[in-house]
PDB file of C-alpha atoms in Angstrom:
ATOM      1  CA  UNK A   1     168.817  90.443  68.020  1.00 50.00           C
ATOM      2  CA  UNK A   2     169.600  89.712  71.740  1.00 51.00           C
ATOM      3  CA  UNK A   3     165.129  89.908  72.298  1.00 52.00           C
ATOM      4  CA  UNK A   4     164.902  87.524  69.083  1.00 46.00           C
ATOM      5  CA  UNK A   5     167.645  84.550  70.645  1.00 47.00           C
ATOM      6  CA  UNK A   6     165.519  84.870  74.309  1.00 47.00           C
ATOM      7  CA  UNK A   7     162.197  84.034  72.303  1.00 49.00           C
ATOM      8  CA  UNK A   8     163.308  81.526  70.544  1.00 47.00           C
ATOM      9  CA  UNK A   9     165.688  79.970  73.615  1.00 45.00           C
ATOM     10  CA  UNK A  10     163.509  79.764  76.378  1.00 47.00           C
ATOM     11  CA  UNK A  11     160.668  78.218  74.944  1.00 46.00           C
ATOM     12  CA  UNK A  12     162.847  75.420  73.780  1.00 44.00           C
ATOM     13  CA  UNK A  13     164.405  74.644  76.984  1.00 45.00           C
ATOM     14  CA  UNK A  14     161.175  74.777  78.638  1.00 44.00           C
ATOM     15  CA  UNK A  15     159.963  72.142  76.015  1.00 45.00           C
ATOM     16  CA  UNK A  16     162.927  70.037  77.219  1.00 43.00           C
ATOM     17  CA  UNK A  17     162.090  69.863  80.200  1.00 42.00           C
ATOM     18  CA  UNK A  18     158.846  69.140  79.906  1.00 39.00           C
ATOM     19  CA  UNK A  19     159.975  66.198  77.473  1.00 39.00           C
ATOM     20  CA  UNK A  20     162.412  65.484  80.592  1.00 39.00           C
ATOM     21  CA  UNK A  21     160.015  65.268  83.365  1.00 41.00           C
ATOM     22  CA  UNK A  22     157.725  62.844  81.401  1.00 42.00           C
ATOM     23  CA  UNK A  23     160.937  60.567  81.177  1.00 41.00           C
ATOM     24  CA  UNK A  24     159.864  58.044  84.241  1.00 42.00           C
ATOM     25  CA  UNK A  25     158.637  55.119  84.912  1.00 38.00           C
ATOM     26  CA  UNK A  26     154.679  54.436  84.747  1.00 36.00           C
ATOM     27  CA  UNK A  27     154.739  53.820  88.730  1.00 38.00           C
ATOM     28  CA  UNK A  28     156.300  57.350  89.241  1.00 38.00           C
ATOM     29  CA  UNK A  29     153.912  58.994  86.863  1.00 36.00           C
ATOM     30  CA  UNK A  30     150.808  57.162  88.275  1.00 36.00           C
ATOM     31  CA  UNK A  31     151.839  58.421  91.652  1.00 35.00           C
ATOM     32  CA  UNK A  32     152.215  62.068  90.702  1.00 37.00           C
ATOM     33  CA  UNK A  33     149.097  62.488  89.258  1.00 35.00           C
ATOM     34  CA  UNK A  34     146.889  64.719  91.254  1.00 39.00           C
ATOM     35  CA  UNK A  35     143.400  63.394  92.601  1.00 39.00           C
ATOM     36  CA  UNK A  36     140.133  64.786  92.614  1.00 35.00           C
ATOM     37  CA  UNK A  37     136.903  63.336  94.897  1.00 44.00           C
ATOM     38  CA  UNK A  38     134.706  61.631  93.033  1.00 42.00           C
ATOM     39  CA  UNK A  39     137.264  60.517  90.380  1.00 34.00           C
ATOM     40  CA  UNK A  40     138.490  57.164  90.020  1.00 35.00           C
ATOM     41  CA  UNK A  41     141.075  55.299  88.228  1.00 33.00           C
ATOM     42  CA  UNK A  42     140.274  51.850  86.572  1.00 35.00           C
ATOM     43  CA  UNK A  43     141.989  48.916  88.220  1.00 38.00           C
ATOM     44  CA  UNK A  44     142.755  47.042  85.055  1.00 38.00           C
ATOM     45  CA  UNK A  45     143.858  48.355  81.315  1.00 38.00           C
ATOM     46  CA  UNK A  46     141.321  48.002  78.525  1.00 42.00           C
ATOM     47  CA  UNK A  47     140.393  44.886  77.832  1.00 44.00           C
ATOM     48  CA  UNK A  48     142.400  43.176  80.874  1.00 48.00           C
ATOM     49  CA  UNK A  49     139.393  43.908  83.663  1.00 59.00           C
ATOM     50  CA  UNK A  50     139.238  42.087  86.809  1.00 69.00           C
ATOM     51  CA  UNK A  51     137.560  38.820  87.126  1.00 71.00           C
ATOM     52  CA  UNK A  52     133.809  38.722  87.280  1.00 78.00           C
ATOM     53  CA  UNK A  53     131.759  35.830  89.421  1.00 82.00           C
ATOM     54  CA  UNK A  54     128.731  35.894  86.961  1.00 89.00           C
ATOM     55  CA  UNK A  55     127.686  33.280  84.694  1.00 95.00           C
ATOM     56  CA  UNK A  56     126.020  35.492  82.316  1.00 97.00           C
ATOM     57  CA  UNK A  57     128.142  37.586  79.343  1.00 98.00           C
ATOM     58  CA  UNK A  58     127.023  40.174  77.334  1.00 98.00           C
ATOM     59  CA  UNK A  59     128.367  40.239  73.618  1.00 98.00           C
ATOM     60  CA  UNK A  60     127.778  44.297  72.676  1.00 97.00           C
ATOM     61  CA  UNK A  61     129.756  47.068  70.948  1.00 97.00           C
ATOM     62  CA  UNK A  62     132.062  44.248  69.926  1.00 98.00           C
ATOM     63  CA  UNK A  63     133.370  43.144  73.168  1.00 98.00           C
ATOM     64  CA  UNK A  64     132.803  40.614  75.965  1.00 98.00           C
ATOM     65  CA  UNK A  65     131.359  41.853  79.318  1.00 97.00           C
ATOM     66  CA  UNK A  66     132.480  41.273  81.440  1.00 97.00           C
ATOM     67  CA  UNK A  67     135.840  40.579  79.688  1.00 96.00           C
ATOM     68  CA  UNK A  68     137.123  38.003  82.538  1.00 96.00           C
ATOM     69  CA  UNK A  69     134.394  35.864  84.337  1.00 96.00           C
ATOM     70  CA  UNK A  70     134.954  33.286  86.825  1.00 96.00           C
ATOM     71  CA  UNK A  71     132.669  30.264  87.496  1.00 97.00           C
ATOM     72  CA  UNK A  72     132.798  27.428  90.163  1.00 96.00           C
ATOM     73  CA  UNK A  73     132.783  24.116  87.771  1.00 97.00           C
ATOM     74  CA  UNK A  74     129.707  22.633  86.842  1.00 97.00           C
ATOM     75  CA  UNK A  75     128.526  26.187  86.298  1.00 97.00           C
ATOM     76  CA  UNK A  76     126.718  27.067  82.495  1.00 97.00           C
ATOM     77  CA  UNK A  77     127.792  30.056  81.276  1.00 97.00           C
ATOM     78  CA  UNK A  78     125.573  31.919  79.319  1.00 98.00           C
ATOM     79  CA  UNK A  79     126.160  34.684  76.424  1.00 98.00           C
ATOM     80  CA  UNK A  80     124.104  36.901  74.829  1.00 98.00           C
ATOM     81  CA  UNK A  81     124.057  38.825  71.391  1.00 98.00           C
ATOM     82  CA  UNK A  82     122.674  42.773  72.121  1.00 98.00           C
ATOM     83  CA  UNK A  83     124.993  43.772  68.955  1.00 97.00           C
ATOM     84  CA  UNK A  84     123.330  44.158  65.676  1.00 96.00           C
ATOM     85  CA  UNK A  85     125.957  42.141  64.297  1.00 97.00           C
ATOM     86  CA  UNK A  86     126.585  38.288  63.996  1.00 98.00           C
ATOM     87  CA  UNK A  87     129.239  36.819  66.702  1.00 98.00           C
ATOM     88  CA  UNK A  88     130.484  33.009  67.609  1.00 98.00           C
ATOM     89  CA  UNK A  89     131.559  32.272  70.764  1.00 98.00           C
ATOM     90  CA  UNK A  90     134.979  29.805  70.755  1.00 98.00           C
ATOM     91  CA  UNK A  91     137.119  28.824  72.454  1.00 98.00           C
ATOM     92  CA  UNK A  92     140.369  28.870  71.697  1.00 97.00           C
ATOM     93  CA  UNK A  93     141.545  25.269  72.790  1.00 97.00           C
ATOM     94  CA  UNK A  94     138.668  23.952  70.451  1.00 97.00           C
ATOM     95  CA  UNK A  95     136.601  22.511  73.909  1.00 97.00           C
ATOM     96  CA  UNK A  96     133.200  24.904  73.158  1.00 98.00           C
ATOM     97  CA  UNK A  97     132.170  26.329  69.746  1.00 98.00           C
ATOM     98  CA  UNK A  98     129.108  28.501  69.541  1.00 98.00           C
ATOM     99  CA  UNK A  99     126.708  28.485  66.136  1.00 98.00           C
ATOM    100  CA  UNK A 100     126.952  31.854  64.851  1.00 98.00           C
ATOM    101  CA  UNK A 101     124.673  34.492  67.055  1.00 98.00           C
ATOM    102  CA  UNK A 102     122.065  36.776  65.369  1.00 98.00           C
ATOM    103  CA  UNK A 103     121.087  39.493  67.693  1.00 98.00           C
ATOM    104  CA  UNK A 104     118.846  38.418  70.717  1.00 98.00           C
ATOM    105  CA  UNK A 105     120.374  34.552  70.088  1.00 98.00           C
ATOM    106  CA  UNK A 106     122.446  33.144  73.365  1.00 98.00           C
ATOM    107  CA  UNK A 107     124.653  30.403  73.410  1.00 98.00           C
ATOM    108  CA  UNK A 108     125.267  28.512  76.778  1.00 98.00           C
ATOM    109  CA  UNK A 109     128.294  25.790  77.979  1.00 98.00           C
ATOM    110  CA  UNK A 110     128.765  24.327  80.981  1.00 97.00           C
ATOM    111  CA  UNK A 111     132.318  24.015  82.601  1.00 97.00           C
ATOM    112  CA  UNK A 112     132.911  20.834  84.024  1.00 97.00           C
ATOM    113  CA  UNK A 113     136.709  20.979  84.556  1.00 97.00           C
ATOM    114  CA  UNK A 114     138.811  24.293  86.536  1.00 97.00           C
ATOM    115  CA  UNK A 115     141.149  26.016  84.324  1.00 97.00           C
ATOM    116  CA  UNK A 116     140.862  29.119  82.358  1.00 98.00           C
ATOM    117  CA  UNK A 117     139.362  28.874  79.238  1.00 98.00           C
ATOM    118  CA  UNK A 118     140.292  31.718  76.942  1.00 98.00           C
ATOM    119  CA  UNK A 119     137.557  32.431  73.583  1.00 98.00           C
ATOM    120  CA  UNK A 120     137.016  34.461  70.934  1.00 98.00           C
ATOM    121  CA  UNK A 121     134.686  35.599  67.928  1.00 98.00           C
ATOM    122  CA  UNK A 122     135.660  33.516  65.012  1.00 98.00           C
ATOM    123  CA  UNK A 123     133.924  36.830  63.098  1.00 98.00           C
ATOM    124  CA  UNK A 124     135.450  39.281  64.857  1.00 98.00           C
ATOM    125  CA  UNK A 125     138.905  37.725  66.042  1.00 97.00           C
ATOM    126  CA  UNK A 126     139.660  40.775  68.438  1.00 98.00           C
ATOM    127  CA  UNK A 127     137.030  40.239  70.565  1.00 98.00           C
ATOM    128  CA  UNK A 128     138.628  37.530  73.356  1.00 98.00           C
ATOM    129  CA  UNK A 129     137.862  37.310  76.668  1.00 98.00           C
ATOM    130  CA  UNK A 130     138.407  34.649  79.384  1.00 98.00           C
ATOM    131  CA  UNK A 131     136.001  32.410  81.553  1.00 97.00           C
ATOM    132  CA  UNK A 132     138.292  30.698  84.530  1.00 97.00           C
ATOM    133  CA  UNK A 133     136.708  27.571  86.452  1.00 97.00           C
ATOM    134  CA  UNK A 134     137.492  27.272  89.928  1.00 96.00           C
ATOM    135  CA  UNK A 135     136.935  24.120  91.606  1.00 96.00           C
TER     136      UNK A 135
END
């Protein structure tokens, strides 16, 4: 009986503690994670990636890319359809409104005023992304 409590026991506490140690903040975990050459970490979450100076944007496996672009004004943006499906580009403050996109189809605005100019696919309303003007 005394074998059967020490099988049962142990592996419990040890699955407390485990529960325990993964009680932390996100900055403590992040910095105990080991490293390995050649591996890297993105900078940004999913769908929250770094600002892009680019005035061209892909529209493909239903996302924006880059997902954040940023454009002196005066600049024409440019996107472009590589999904089999139909997408729309729009903005969400009404100021640009694409046609809807067949594949190969682009759709081009240009910014004339700095600000950030967040859009979505009026098909598809989880794909956003974000163009901001600079002057």
């Amino acid at each position: 009986m005394r074998q059967f409590r020490a099988t049962m026991v142990i592996p419990a506490i040890a699955g407390i503690a485990m529960t325990i140690a993964g009680c932390g903040d996100a900055a403590g975990a992040a910095s105990a994670m080991p490293t390995m050459p050649g591996l890297s970490v993105p900078a940004a979450a999913p769908g929250q990636d770094a600002p892009v100076a680019t005035d061209t944007v892909a529209i493909q496996n239903f996302a924006f890319a880059p997902g954040t672009v940023t454009v002196k004004a005066g600049t024409t943006v440019t996107w472009t359809n590589q999904d089999q499906d139909p997408h729309t580009v729009s903005a969400m403050n009404g100021s640009f409104h694409s046609q809807t996109l067949s594949t190969g189809q682009s759709y081009r605005h240009t910014f004339t005023t700095p600000g950030r100019f967040d859009y979505l696919c009026t098909i598809h309303p989880f794909m956003t992304a974000t163009v901001v003007v600079t002057p």
